[in-house]
PDB file of C-alpha atoms in Angstrom:
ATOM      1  CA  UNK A   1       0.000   0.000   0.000  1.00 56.00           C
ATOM      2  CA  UNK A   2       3.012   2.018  -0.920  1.00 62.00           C
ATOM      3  CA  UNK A   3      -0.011   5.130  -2.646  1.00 88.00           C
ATOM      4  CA  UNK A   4      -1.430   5.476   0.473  1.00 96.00           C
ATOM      5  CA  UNK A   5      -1.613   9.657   1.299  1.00 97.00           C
ATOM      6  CA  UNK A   6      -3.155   9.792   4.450  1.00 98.00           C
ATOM      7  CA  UNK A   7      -4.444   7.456   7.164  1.00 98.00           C
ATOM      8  CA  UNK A   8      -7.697   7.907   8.825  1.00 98.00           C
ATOM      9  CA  UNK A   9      -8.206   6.924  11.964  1.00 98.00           C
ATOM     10  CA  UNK A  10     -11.003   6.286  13.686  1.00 96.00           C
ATOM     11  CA  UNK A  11     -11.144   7.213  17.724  1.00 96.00           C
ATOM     12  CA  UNK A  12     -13.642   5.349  20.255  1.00 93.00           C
ATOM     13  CA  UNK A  13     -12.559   1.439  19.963  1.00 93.00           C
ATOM     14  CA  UNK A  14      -8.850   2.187  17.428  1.00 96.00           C
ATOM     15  CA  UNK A  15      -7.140   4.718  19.030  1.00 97.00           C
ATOM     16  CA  UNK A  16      -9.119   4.681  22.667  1.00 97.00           C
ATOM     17  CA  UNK A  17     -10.460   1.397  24.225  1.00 95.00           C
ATOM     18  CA  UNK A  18     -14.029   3.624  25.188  1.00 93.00           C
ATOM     19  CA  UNK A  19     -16.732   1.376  23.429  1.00 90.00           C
ATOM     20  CA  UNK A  20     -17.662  -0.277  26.539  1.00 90.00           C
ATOM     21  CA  UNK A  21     -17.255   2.203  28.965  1.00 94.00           C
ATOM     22  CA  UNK A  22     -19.659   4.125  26.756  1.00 92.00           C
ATOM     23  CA  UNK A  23     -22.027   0.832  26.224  1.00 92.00           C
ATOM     24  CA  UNK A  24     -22.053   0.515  30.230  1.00 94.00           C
ATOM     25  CA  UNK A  25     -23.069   4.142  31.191  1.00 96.00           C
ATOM     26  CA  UNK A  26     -25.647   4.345  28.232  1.00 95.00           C
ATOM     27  CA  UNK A  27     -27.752   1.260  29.464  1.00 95.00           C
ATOM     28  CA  UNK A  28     -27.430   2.864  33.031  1.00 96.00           C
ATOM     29  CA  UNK A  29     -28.499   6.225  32.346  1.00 96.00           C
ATOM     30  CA  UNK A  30     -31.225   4.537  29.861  1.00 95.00           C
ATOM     31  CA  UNK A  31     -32.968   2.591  32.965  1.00 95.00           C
ATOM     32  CA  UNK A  32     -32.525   5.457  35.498  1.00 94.00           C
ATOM     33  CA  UNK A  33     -35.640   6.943  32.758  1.00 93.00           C
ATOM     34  CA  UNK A  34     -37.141   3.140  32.542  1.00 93.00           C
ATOM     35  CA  UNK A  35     -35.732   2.530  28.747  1.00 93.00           C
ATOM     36  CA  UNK A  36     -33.983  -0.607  29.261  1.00 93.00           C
ATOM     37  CA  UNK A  37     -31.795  -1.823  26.266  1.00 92.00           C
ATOM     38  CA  UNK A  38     -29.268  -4.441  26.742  1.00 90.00           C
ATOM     39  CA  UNK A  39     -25.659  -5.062  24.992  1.00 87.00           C
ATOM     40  CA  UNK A  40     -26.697  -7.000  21.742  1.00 86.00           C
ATOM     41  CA  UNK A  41     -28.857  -3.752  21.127  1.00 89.00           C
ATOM     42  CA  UNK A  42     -26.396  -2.044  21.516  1.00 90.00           C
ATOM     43  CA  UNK A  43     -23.310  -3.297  19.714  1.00 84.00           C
ATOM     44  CA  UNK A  44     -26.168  -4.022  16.732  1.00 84.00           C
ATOM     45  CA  UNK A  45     -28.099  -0.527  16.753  1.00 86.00           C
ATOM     46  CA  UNK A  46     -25.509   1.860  18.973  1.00 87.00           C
ATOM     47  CA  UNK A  47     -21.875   1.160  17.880  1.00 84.00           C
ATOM     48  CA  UNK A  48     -20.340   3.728  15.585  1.00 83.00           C
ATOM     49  CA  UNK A  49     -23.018   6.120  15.632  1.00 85.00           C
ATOM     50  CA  UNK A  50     -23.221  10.105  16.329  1.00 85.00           C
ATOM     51  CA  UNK A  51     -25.416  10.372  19.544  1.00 89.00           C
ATOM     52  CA  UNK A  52     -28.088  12.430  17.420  1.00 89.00           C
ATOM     53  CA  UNK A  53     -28.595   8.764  15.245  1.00 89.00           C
ATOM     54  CA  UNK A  54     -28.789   6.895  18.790  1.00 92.00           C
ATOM     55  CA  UNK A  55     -31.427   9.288  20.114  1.00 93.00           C
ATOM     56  CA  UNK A  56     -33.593   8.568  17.247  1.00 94.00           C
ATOM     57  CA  UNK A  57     -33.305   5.244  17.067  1.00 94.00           C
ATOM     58  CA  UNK A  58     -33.729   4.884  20.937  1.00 94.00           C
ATOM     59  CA  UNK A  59     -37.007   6.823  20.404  1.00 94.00           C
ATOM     60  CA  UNK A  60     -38.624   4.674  17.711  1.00 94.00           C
ATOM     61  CA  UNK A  61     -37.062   1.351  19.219  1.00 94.00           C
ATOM     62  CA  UNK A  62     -38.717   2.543  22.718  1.00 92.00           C
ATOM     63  CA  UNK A  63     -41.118   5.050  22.691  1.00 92.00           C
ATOM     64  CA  UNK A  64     -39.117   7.273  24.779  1.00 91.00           C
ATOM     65  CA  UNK A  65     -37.695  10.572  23.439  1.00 90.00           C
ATOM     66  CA  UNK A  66     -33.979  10.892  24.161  1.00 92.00           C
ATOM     67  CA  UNK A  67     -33.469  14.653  24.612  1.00 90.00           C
ATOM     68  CA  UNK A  68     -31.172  16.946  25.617  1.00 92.00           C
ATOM     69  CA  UNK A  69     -31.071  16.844  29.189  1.00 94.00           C
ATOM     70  CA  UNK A  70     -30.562  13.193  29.088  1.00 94.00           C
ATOM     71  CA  UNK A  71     -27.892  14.193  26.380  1.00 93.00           C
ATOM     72  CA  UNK A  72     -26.322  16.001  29.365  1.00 94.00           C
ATOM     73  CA  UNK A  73     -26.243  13.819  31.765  1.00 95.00           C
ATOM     74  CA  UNK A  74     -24.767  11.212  30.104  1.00 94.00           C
ATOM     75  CA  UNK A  75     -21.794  12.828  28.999  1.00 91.00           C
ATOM     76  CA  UNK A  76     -21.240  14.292  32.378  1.00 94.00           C
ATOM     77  CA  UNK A  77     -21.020  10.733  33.512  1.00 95.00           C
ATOM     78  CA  UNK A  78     -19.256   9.337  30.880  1.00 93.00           C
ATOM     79  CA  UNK A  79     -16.681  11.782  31.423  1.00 92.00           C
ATOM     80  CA  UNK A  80     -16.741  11.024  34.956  1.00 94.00           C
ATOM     81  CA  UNK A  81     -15.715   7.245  34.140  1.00 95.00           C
ATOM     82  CA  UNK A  82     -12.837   8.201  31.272  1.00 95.00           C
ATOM     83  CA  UNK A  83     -11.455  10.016  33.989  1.00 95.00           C
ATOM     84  CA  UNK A  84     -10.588   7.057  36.422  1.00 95.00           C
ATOM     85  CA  UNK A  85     -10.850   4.184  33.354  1.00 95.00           C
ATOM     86  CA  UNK A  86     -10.160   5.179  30.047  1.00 96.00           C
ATOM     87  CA  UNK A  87      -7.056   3.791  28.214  1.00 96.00           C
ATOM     88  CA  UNK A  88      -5.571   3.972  25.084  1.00 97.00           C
ATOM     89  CA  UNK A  89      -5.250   0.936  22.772  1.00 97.00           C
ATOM     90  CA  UNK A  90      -2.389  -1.116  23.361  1.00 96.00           C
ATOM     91  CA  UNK A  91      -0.301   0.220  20.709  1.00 97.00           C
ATOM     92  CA  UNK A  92      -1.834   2.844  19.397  1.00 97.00           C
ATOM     93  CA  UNK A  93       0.230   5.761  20.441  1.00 97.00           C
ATOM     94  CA  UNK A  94       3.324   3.853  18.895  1.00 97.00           C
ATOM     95  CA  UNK A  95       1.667   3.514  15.802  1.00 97.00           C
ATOM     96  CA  UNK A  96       1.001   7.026  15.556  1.00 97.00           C
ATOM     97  CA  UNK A  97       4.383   7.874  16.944  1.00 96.00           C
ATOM     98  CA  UNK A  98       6.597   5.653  14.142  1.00 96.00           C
ATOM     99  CA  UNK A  99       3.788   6.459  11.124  1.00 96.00           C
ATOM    100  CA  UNK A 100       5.683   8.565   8.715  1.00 94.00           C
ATOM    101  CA  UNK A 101       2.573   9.177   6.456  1.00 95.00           C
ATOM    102  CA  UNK A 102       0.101  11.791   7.480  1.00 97.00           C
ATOM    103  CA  UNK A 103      -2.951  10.559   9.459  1.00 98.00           C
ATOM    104  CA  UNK A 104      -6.211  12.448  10.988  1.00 98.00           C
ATOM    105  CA  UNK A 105      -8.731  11.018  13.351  1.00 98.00           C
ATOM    106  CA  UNK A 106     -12.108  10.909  12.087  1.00 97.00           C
ATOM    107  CA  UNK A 107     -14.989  10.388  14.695  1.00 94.00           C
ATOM    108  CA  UNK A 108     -18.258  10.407  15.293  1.00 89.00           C
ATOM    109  CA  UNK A 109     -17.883  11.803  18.516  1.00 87.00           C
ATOM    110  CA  UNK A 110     -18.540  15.442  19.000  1.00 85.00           C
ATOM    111  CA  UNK A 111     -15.067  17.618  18.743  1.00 89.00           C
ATOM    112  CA  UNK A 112     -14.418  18.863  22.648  1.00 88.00           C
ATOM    113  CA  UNK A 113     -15.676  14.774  23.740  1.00 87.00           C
ATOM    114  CA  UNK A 114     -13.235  13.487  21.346  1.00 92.00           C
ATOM    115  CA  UNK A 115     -10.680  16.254  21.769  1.00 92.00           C
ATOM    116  CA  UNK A 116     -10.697  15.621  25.557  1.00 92.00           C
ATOM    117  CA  UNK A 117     -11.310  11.913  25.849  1.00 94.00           C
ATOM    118  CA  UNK A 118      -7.666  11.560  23.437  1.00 96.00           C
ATOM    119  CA  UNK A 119      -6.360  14.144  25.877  1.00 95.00           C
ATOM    120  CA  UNK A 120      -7.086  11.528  28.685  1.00 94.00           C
ATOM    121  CA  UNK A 121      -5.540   8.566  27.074  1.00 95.00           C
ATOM    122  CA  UNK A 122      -2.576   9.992  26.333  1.00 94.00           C
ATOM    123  CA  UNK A 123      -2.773  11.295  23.016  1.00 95.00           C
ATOM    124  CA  UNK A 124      -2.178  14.775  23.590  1.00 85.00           C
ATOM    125  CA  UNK A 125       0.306  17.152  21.241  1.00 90.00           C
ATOM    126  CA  UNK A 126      -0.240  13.492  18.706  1.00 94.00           C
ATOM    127  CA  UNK A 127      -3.581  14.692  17.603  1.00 94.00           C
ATOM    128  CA  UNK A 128      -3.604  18.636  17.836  1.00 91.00           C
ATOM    129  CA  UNK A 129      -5.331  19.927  14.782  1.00 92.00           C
ATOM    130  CA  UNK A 130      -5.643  16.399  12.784  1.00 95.00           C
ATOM    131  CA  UNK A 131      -9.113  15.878  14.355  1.00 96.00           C
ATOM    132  CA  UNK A 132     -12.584  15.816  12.194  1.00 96.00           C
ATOM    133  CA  UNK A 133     -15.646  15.409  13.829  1.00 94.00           C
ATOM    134  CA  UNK A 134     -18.918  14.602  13.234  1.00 89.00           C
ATOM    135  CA  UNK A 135     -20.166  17.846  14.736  1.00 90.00           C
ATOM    136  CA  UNK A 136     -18.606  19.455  11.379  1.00 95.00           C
ATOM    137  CA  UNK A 137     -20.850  17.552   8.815  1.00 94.00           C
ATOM    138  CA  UNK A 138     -24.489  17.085   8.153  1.00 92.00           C
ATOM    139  CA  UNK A 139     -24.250  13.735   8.184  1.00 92.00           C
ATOM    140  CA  UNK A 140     -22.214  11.130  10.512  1.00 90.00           C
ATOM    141  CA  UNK A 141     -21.176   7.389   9.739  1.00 91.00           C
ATOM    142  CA  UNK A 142     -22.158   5.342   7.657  1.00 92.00           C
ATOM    143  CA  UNK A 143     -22.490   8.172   4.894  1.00 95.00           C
ATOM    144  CA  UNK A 144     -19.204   9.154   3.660  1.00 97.00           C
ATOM    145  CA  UNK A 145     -19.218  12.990   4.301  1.00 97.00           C
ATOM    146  CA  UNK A 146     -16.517  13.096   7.564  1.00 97.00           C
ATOM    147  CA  UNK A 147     -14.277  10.825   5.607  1.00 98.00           C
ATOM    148  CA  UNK A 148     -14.298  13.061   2.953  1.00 98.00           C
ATOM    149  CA  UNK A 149     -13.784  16.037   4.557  1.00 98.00           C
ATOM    150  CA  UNK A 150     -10.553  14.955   6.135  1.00 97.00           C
ATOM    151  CA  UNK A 151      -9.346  14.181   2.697  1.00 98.00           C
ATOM    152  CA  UNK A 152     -10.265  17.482   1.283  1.00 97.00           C
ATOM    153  CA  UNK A 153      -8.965  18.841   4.273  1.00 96.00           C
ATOM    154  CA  UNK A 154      -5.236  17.329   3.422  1.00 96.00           C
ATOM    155  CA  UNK A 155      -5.722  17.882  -0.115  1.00 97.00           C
ATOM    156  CA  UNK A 156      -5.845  13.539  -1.189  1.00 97.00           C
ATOM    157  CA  UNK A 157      -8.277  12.290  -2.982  1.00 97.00           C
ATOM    158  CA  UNK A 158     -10.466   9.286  -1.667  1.00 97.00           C
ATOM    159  CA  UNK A 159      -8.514   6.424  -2.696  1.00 96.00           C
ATOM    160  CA  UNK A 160      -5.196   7.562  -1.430  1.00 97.00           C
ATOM    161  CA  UNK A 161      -6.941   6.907   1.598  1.00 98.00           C
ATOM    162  CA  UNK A 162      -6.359   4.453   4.106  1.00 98.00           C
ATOM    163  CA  UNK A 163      -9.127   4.138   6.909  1.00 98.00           C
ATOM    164  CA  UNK A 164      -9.259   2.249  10.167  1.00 98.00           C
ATOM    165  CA  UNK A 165     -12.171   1.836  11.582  1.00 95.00           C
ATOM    166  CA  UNK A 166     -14.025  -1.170  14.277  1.00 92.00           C
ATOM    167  CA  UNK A 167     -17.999  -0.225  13.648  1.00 89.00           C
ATOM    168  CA  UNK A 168     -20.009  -1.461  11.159  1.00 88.00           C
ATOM    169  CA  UNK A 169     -21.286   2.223  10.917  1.00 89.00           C
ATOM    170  CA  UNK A 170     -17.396   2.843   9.946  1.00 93.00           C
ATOM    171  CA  UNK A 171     -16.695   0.419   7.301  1.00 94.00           C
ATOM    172  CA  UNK A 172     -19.940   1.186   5.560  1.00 94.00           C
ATOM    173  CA  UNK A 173     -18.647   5.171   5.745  1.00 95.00           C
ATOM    174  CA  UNK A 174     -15.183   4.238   4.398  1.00 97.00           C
ATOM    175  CA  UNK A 175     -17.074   1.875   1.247  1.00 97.00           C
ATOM    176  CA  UNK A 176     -19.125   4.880   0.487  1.00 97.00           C
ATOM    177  CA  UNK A 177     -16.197   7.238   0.034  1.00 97.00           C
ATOM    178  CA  UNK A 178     -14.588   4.501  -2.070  1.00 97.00           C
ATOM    179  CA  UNK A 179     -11.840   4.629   0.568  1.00 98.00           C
ATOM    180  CA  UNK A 180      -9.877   1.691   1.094  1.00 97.00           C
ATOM    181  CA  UNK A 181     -10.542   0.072   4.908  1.00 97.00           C
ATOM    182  CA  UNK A 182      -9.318  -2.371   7.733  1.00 97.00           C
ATOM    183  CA  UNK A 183     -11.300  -3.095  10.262  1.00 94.00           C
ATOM    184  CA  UNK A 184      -9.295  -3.327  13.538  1.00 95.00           C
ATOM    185  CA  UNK A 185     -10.887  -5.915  15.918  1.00 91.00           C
ATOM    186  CA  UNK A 186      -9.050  -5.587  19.261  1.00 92.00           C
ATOM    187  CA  UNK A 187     -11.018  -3.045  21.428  1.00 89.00           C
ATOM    188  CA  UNK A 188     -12.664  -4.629  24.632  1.00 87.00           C
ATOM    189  CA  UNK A 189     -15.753  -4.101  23.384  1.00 86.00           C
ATOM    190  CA  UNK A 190     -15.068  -6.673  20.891  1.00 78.00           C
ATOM    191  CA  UNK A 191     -13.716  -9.431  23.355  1.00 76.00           C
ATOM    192  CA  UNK A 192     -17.633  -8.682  24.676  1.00 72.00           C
ATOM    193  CA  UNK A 193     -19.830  -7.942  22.193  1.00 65.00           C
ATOM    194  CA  UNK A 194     -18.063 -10.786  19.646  1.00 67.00           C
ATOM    195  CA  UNK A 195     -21.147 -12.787  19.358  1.00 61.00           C
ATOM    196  CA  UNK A 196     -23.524 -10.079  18.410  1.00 61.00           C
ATOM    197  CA  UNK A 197     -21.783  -8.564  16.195  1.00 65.00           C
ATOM    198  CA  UNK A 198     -22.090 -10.631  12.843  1.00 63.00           C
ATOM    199  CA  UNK A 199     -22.905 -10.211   9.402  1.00 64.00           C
ATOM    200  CA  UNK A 200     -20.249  -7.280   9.004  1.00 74.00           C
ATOM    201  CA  UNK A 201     -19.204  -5.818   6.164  1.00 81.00           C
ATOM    202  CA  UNK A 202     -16.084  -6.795   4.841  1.00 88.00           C
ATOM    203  CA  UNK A 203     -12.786  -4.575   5.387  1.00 94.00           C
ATOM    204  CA  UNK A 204      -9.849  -5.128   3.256  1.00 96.00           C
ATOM    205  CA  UNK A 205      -8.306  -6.507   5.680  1.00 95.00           C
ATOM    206  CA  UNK A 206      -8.570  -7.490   9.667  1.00 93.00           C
ATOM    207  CA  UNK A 207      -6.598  -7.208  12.282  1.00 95.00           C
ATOM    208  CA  UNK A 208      -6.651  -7.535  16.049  1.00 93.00           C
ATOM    209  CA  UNK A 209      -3.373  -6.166  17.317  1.00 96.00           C
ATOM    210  CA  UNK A 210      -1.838  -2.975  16.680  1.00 97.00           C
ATOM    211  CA  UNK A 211       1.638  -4.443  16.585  1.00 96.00           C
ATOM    212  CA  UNK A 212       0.444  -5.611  13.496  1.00 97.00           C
ATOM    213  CA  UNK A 213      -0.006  -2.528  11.642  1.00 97.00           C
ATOM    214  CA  UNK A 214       2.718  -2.121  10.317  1.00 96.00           C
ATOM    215  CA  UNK A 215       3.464  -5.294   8.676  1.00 95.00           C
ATOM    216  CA  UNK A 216       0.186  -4.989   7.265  1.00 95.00           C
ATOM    217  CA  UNK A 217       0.698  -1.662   5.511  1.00 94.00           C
ATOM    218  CA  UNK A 218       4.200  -2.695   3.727  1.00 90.00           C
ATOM    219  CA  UNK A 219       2.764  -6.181   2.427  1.00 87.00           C
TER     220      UNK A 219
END
């Protein structure tokens, strides 16, 4: 892959293991308003979606509206639990440390989350001004616009692209852009949430360790 331009990276569950931390406070803060989901729900309707896409599916799923207070509250206390247990991906900071082409982090995540959640896993001066959000486009994953905006915004066209991604939501974006993809399966969330999460689309190629990366890229 010698023509690749620019990596994208994706954040929650690549660069950050946050997937389940997130999954754990969600179904919490859900039953504290008597919407009880469990984990197959979520890693099938919740994983690699902009909260905006949750909310409305939570509403038509349940029959309770998700608003913004709720919004509120649950990224107060997801915040609360990065701060004592959010780690970075085994690996990931080396990648990004030894990767000699240029890379962005694409997420669905709203920018000061993202921005600050990076921050706590040990990311920061790696990431300053390489991050897109999901906050800057009208639409998040699975359509293709916040891929292609960080490639516009580095001045590569879609298939010099490289994207990493774990979601469904994310490989469906990257297809769409006619990006190149690999999904990266080694996140917690995916040690739990394995066995509901079939039928994916597939990624160029898969891989579960970051140590990996690299080998991968030059073959």
């Amino acid at each position: 892959m010698t023509d690749v331009a620019l990596v994208i990276f994706d954040c929650d569950g690549v660069l950050i293991d946050s997937e389940l931390i997130s999954a754990q406070v969600l179904l919490e803060e859900l039953a504290r308003i008597g919407v009880k989901i469990d984990l197959p729900y979520f890693f099938q309707n919740c994983l690699g979606r902009h909260f905006a896409a949750v909310a409305e599916r939570l509403a038509r799923d349940t029959g309770h509206a998700i608003g913004a207070e709720f919004e509120r509250r649950y990224r107060t206390r997801l915040l609360e639990r990065f701060e004592s247990e959010l780690r970075p991906v085994a690996g990931a900071r080396e990648v990004l440390e030894r990767l000699h082409i240029p890379f962005c982090v694409a997420t669905s995540s709203n920018t000061e989350r993202a921005a600050h959640s990076l921050d706590l896993a040990g990311f920061s001066g790696l990431v300053d001004g390489r991050l897109v959000s999901a906050s800057m486009v009208a639409r998040g994953k699975p359509w293709p616009d916040l891929l292609l905006l960080a490639a516009q915004r580095h001045g590569v066209s879609a298939p010099q692209c490289l994207v990493i991604e774990d979601s469904e939501m994310g490989v469906q974006a990257a297809r769409a852009a006619k990006m190149p993809v690999w999904r990266f399966t080694g996140g917690s969330h995916f040690r739990a949430g394995s066995r509901w999460m079939t039928d994916r689309s597939p990624a160029d190629k898969e891989f579960d360790d970051m140590a990996d990366f690299f080998r991968l890229l030059n073959s």
